[in-house]
mmCIF file of C-alpha atoms and ligand atoms in Angstrom:
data_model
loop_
_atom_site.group_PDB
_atom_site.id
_atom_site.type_symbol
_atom_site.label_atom_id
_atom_site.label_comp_id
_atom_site.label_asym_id
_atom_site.label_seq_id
_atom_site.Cartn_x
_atom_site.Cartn_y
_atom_site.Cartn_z
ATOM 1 C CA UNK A 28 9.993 13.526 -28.981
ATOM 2 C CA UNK A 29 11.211 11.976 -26.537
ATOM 3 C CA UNK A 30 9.544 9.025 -24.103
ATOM 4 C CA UNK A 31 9.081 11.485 -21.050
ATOM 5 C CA UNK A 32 7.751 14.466 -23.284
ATOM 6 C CA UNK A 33 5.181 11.855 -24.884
ATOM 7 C CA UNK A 34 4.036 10.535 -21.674
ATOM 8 C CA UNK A 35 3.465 13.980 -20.634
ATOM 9 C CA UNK A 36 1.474 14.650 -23.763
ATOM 10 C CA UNK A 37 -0.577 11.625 -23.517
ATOM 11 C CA UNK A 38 -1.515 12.572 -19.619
ATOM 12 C CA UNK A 39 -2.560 15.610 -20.976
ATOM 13 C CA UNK A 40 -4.694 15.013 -24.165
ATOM 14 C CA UNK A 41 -6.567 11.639 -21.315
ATOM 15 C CA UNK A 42 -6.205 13.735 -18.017
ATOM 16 C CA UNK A 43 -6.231 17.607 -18.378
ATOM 17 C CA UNK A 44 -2.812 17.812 -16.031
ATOM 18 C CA UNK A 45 0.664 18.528 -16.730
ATOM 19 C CA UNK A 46 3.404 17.685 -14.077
ATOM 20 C CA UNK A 47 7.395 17.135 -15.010
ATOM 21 C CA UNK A 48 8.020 14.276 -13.999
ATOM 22 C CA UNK A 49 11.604 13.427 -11.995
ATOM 23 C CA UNK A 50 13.781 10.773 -12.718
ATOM 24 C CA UNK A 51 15.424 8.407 -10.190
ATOM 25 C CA UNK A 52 18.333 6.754 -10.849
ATOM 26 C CA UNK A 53 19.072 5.018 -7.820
ATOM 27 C CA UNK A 54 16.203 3.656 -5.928
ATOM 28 C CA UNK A 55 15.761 -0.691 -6.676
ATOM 29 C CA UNK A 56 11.885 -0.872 -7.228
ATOM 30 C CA UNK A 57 9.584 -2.961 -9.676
ATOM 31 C CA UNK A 58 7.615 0.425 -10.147
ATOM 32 C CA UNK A 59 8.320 1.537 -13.385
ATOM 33 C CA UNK A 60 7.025 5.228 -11.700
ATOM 34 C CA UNK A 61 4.841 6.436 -8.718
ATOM 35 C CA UNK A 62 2.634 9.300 -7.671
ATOM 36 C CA UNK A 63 3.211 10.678 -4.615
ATOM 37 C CA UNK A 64 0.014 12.525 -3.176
ATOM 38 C CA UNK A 65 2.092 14.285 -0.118
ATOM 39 C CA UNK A 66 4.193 15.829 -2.788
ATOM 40 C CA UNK A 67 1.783 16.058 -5.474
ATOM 41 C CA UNK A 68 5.077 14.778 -7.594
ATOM 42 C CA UNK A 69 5.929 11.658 -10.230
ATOM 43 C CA UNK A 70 8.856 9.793 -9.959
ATOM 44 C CA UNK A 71 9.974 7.321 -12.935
ATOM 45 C CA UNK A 72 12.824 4.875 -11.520
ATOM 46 C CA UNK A 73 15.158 3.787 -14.402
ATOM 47 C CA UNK A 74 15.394 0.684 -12.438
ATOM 48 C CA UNK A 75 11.422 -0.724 -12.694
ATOM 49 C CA UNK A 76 11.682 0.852 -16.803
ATOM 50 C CA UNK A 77 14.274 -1.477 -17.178
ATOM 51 C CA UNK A 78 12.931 -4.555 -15.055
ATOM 52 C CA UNK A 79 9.695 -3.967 -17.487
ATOM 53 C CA UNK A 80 11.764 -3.731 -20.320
ATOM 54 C CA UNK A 81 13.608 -6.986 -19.847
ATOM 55 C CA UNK A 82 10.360 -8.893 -19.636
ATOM 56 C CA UNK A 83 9.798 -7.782 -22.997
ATOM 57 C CA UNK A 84 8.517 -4.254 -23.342
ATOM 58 C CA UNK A 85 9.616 -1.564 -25.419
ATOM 59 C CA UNK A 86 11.641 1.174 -23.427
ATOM 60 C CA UNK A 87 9.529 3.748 -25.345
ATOM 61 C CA UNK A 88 6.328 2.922 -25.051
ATOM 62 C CA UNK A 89 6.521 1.922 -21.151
ATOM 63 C CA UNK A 90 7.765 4.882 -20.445
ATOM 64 C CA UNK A 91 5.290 6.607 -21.966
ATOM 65 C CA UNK A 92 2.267 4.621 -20.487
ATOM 66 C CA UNK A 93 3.973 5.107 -17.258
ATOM 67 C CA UNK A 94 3.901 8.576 -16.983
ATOM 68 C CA UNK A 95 0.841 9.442 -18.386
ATOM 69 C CA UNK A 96 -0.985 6.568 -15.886
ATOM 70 C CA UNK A 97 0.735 8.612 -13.192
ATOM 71 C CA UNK A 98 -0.972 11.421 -14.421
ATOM 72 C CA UNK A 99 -4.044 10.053 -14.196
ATOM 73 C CA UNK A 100 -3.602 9.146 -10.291
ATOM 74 C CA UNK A 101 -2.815 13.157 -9.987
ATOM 75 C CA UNK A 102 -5.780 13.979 -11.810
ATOM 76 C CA UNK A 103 -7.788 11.274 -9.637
ATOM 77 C CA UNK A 104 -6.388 13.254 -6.800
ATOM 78 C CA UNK A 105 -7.673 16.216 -7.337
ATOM 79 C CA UNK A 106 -11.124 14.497 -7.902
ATOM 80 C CA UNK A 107 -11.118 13.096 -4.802
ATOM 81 C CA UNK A 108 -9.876 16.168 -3.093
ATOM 82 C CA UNK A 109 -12.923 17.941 -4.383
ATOM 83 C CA UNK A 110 -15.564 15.550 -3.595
ATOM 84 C CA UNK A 111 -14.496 15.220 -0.026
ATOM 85 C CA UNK A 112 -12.805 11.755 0.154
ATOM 86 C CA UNK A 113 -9.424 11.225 1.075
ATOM 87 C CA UNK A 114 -8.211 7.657 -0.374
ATOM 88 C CA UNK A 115 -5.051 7.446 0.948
ATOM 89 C CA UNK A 116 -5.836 6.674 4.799
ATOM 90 C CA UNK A 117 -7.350 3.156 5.867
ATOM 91 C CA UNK A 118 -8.066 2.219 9.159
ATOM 92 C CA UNK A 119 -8.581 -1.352 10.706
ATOM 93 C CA UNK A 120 -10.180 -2.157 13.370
ATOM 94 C CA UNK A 121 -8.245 -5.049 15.870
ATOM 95 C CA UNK A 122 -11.054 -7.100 16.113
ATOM 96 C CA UNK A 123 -11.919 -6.781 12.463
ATOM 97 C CA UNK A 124 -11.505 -10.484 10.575
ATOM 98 C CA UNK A 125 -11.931 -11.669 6.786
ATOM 99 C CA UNK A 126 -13.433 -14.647 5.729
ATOM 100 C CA UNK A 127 -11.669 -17.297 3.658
ATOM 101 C CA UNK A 128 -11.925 -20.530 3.169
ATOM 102 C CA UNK A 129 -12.655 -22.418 6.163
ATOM 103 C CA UNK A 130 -11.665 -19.722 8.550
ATOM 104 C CA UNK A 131 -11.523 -15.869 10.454
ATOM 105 C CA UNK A 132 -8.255 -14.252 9.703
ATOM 106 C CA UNK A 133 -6.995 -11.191 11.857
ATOM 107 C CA UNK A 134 -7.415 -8.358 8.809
ATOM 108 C CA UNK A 135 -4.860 -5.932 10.253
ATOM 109 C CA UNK A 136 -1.741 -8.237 8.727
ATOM 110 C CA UNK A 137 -2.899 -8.028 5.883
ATOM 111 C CA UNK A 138 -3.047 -3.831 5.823
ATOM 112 C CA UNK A 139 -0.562 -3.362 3.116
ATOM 113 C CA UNK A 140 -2.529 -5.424 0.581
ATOM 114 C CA UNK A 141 -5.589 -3.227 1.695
ATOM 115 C CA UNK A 142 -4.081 -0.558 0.821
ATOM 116 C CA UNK A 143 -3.000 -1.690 -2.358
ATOM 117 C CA UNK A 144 -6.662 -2.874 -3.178
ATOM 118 C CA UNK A 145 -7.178 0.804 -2.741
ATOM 119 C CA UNK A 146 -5.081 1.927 -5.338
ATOM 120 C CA UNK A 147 -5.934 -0.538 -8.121
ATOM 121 C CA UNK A 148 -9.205 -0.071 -8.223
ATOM 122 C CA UNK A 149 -7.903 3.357 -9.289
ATOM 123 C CA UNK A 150 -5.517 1.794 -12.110
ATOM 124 C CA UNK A 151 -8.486 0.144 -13.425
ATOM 125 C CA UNK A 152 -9.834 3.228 -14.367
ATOM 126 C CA UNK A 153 -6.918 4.771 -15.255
ATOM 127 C CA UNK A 154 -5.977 2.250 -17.646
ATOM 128 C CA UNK A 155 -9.056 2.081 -19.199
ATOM 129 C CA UNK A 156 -9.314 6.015 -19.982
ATOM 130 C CA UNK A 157 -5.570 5.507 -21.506
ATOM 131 C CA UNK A 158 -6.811 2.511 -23.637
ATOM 132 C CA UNK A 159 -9.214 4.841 -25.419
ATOM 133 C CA UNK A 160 -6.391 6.552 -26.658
ATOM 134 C CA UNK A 161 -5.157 3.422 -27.896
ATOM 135 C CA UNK A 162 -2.224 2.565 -25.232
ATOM 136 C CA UNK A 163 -2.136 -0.057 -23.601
ATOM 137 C CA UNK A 164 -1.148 -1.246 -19.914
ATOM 138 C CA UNK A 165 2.633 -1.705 -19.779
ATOM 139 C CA UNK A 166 3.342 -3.133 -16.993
ATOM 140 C CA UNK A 167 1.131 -6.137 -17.325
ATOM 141 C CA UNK A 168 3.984 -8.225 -18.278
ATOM 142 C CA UNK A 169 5.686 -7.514 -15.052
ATOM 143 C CA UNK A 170 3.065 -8.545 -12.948
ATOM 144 C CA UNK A 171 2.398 -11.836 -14.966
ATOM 145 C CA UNK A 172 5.187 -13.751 -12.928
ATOM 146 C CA UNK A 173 3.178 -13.646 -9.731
ATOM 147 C CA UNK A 174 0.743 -15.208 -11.506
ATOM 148 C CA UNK A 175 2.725 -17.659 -13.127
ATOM 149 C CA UNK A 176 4.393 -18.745 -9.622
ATOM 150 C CA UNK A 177 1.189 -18.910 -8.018
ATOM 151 C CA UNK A 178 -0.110 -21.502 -10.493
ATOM 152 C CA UNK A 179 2.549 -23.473 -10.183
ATOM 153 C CA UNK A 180 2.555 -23.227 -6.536
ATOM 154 C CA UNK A 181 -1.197 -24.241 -6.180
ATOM 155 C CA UNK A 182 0.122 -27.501 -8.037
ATOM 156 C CA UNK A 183 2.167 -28.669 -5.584
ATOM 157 C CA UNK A 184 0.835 -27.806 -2.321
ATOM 158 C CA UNK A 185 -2.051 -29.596 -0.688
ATOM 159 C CA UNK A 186 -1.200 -26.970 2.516
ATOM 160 C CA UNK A 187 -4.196 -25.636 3.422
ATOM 161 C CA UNK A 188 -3.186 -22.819 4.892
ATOM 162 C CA UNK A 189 -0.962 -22.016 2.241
ATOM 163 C CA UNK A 190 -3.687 -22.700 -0.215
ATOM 164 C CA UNK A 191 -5.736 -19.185 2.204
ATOM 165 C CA UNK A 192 -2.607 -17.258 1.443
ATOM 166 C CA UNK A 193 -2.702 -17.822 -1.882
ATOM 167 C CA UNK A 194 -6.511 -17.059 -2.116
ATOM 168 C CA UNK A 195 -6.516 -13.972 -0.108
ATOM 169 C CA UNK A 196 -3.299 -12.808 -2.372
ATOM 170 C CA UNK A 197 -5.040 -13.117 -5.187
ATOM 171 C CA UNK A 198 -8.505 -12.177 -4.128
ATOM 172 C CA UNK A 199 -6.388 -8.427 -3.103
ATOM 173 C CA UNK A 200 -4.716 -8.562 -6.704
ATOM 174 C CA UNK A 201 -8.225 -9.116 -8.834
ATOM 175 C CA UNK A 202 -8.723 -5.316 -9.556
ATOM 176 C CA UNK A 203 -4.755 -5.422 -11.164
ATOM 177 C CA UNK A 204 -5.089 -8.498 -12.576
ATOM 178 C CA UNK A 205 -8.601 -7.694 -13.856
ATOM 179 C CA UNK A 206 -6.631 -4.252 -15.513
ATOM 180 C CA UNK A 207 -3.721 -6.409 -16.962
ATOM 181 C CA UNK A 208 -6.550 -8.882 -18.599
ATOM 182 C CA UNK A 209 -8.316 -5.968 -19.992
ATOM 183 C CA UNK A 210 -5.848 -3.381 -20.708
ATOM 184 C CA UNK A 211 -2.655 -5.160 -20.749
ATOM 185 C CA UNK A 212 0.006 -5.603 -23.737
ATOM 186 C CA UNK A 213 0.446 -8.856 -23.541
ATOM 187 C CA UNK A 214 -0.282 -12.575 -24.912
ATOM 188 C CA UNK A 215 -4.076 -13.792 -25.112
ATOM 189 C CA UNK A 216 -2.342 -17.063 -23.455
ATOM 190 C CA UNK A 217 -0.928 -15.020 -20.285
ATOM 191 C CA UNK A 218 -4.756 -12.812 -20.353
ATOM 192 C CA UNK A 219 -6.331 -17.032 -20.032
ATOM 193 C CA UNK A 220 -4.291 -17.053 -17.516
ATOM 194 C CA UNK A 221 -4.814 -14.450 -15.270
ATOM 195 C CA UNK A 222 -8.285 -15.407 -15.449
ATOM 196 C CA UNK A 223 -7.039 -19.317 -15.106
ATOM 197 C CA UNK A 224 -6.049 -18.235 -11.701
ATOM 198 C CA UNK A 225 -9.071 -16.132 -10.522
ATOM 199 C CA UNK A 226 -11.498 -18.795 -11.666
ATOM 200 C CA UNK A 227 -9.205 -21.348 -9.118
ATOM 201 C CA UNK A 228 -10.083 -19.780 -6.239
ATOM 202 C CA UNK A 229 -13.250 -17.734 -7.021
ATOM 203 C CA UNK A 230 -14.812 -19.528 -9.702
ATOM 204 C CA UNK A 231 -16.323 -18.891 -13.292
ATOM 205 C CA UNK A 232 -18.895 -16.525 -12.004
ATOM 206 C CA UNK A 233 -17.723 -14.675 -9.624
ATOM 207 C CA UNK A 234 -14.768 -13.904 -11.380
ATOM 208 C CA UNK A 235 -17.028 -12.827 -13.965
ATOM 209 C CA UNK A 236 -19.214 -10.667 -11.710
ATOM 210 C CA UNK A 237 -16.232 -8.851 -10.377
ATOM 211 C CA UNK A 238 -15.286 -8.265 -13.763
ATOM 212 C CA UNK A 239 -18.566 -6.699 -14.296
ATOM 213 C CA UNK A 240 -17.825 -4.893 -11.618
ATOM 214 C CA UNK A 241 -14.978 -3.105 -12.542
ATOM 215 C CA UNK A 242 -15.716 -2.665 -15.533
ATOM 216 C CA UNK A 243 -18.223 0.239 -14.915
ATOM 217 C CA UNK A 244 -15.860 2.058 -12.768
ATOM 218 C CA UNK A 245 -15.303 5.602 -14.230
ATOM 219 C CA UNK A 246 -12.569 7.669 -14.043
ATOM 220 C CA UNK A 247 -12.828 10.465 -11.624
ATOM 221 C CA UNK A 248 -16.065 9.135 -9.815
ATOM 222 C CA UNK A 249 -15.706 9.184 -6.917
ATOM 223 C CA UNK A 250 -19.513 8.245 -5.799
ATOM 224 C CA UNK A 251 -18.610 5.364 -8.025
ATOM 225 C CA UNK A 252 -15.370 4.560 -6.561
ATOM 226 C CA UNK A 253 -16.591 4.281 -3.147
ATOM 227 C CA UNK A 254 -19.608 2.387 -4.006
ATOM 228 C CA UNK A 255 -16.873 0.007 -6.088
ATOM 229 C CA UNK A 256 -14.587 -0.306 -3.197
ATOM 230 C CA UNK A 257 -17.403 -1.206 -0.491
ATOM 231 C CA UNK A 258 -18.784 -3.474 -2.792
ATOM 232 C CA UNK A 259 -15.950 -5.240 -3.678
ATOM 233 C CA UNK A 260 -14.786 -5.239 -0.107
ATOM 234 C CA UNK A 261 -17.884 -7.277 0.891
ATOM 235 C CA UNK A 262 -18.033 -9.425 -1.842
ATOM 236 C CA UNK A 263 -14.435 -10.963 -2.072
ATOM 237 C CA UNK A 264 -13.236 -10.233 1.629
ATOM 238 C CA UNK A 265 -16.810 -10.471 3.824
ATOM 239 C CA UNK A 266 -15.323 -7.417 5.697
ATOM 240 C CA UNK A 267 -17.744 -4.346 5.433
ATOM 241 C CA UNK A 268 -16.403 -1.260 5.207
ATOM 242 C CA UNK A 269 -17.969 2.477 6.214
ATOM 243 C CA UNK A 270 -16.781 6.010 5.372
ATOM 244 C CA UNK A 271 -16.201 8.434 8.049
ATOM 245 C CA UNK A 272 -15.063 12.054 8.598
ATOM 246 C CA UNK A 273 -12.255 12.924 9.742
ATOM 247 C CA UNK A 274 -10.255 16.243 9.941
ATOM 248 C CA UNK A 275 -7.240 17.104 7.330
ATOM 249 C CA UNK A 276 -4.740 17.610 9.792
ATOM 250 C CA UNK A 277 -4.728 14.201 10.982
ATOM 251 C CA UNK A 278 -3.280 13.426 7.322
ATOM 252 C CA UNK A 279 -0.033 15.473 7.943
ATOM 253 C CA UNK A 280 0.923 18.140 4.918
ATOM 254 C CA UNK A 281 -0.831 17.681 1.786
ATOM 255 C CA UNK A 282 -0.826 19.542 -1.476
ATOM 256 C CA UNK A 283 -2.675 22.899 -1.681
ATOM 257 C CA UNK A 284 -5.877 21.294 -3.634
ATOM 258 C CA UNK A 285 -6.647 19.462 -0.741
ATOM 259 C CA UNK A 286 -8.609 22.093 1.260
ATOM 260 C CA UNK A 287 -11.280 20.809 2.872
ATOM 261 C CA UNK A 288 -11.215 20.837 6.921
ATOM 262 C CA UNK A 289 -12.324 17.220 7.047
ATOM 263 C CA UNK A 290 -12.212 14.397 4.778
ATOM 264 C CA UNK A 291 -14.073 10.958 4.891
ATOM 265 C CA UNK A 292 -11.543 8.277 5.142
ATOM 266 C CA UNK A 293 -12.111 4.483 5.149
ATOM 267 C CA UNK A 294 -12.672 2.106 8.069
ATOM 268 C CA UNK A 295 -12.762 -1.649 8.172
ATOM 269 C CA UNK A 296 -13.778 -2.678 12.134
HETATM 270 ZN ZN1 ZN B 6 -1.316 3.081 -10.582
#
C-alpha cells in the first residue's frame, strides 16, 4: 500500500470521508499538504514531505498523517457547514486592539495569525481523533525550530518591544504548539520545551489552563469550537469576539455542502 492510499484509509476508518488527494510538485511550501474549502480539494506538496522528512521523519508515515489530518479538516467542513458557521471568514474591526504586555496593539496587523489561530484550534482536534488510532502528529518536528529560535532569541534581547512580538507570536501559536506537545512524534526534551516557552510568557498556570482548555475540544463540535475560540480569544488576546450572520454569497463559490443562505462568521471590533 502505498503512503497516499494509507492516508486515505486512515481518513476514512477516523473521519467517514474519502477524497483523492493531488500531488504538487512544484509549489515551495513548509505544508506538508492543505485543504482547500473553496475547492473542497487536498493538495500534498512533495516539497513540505520532504522539508518534514529532513528534520527527521519517515517519508511514509508523514505522508500518511498528512493526508488523513486533511481529511479531517474536510470532514470538519462539512460539520461546520451544517451547523451554520462558516470558519473561514474573520473580520476586524479598525479600532479593535489586543492587550500585551504593557500596551494596546492595532489587531488588524496581526490578521494572518488570527486566522491561523482559527485553524489550529481545528488541528487540535484533528490530531487528537488521529491519535486514537495510534498516529501521531507529523509535523511537530517541523514546527519545533520556531520554537527553538524563539528561545534563543528571548536570551538575548532585553527589546521590549521585541520581547511583545515574541509574546503575541507565541500566544497565536499555543493551540499548535499545545497539538505538537500532545500529539506530536517527537522527543519528551523538545515536548519540555514547547511548554518551556509558553510558561515564559504566560506562566505555569495559564499555560496549564489553556491546556485544559483544549483539551476538551471535540472533533466536529462546533458549539464547542466556538465556545473554544471565544474563550481563548479573551483569555490570551483580551479581544472579545461575537458571531454574526451573514449571507453565503458574500463568501464567493463554495462547495455544494455549503447551502445555507447565511452563515455566522466571526468578528473581532
Ligand atoms: Zn491542519
Amino acid at each position: 500500500m502505498t503512503a497516499l492510499e494509507a492516508g486515505a484509509e486512515l481518513g476514512q476508518k477516523a473521519f467517514g470521508i474519502i477524497i483523492q488527494p493531488r500531488i504538487d510538485e512544484e509549489t515551495s511550501t513548509p505544508h506538508a499538504a492543505m485543504y482547500d474549502f473553496r475547492t473542497d480539494g487536498i493538495t500534498v506538496f512533495a516539497n513540505g514531505i520532504e522539508k518534514a522528512v529532513e528534520a527527521g521523519g519517515d517519508a511514509f508515515h508523514v505522508v500518511r498523517h498528512a493526508v488523513a489530518h486533511e481529511l479531517g479538516h474536510a470532514r470538519e467542513a462539512r460539520y461546520f457547514a451544517e451547523c451554520g458557521l462558516f470558519p473561514y471568514r474573520l473580520y476586524i474591526g479598525s479600532r479593535c486592539v489586543i492587550v500585551a504586555e504593557g500596551g494596546r496593539l492595532s489587531a488588524t496587523g496581526f490578521s494572518s495569525l488570527f486566522d491561523g489561530l482559527i485553524n489550529t484550534i481545528q488541528d487540535f482536534a484533528i490530531d487528537k481523533t488521529l491519535s486514537q488510532y495510534g498516529v501521531k502528529d507529523q509535523i511537530a518536528r517541523l514546527d519545533l525550530k520556531r520554537t527553538k529560535d524563539i528561545l534563543n532569541s528571548l536570551g538575548s534581547s532585553s527589546d521590549k518591544l521585541e520581547r511583545i512580538r515574541l509574546r503575541l507570536q507565541t500566544v497565536f501559536n499555543l493551540p499548535l504548539d499545545m497539538s505538537h506537545y500532545r500529539f506530536g512524534d517527537i522527543a519528551e526534551t523538545d515536548k519540555k520545551g514547547i511548554r518551556e516557552l509558553a510558561e515564559k510568557f504566560l506562566g505555569t498556570k495559564k499555560w496549564q489552563e489553556a491546556l485544559d482548555l483544549i483539551s476538551g475540544r471535540r472533533f466536529g463540535d462546533v458549539e464547542g469550537y466556538k465556545r473554544m475560540v471565544a474563550s481563548y480569544m479573551h483569555e490570551f488576546l483580551g479581544v472579545t469576539p461575537i458571531f454574526r450572520k451573514r449571507p453565503r454569497v458574500e463568501f464567493g463559490n463554495l462547495p455544494n455542502f455549503w447551502n445555507n443562505d447565511v452563515y455566522e462568521t466571526l468578528f473581532v471590533e
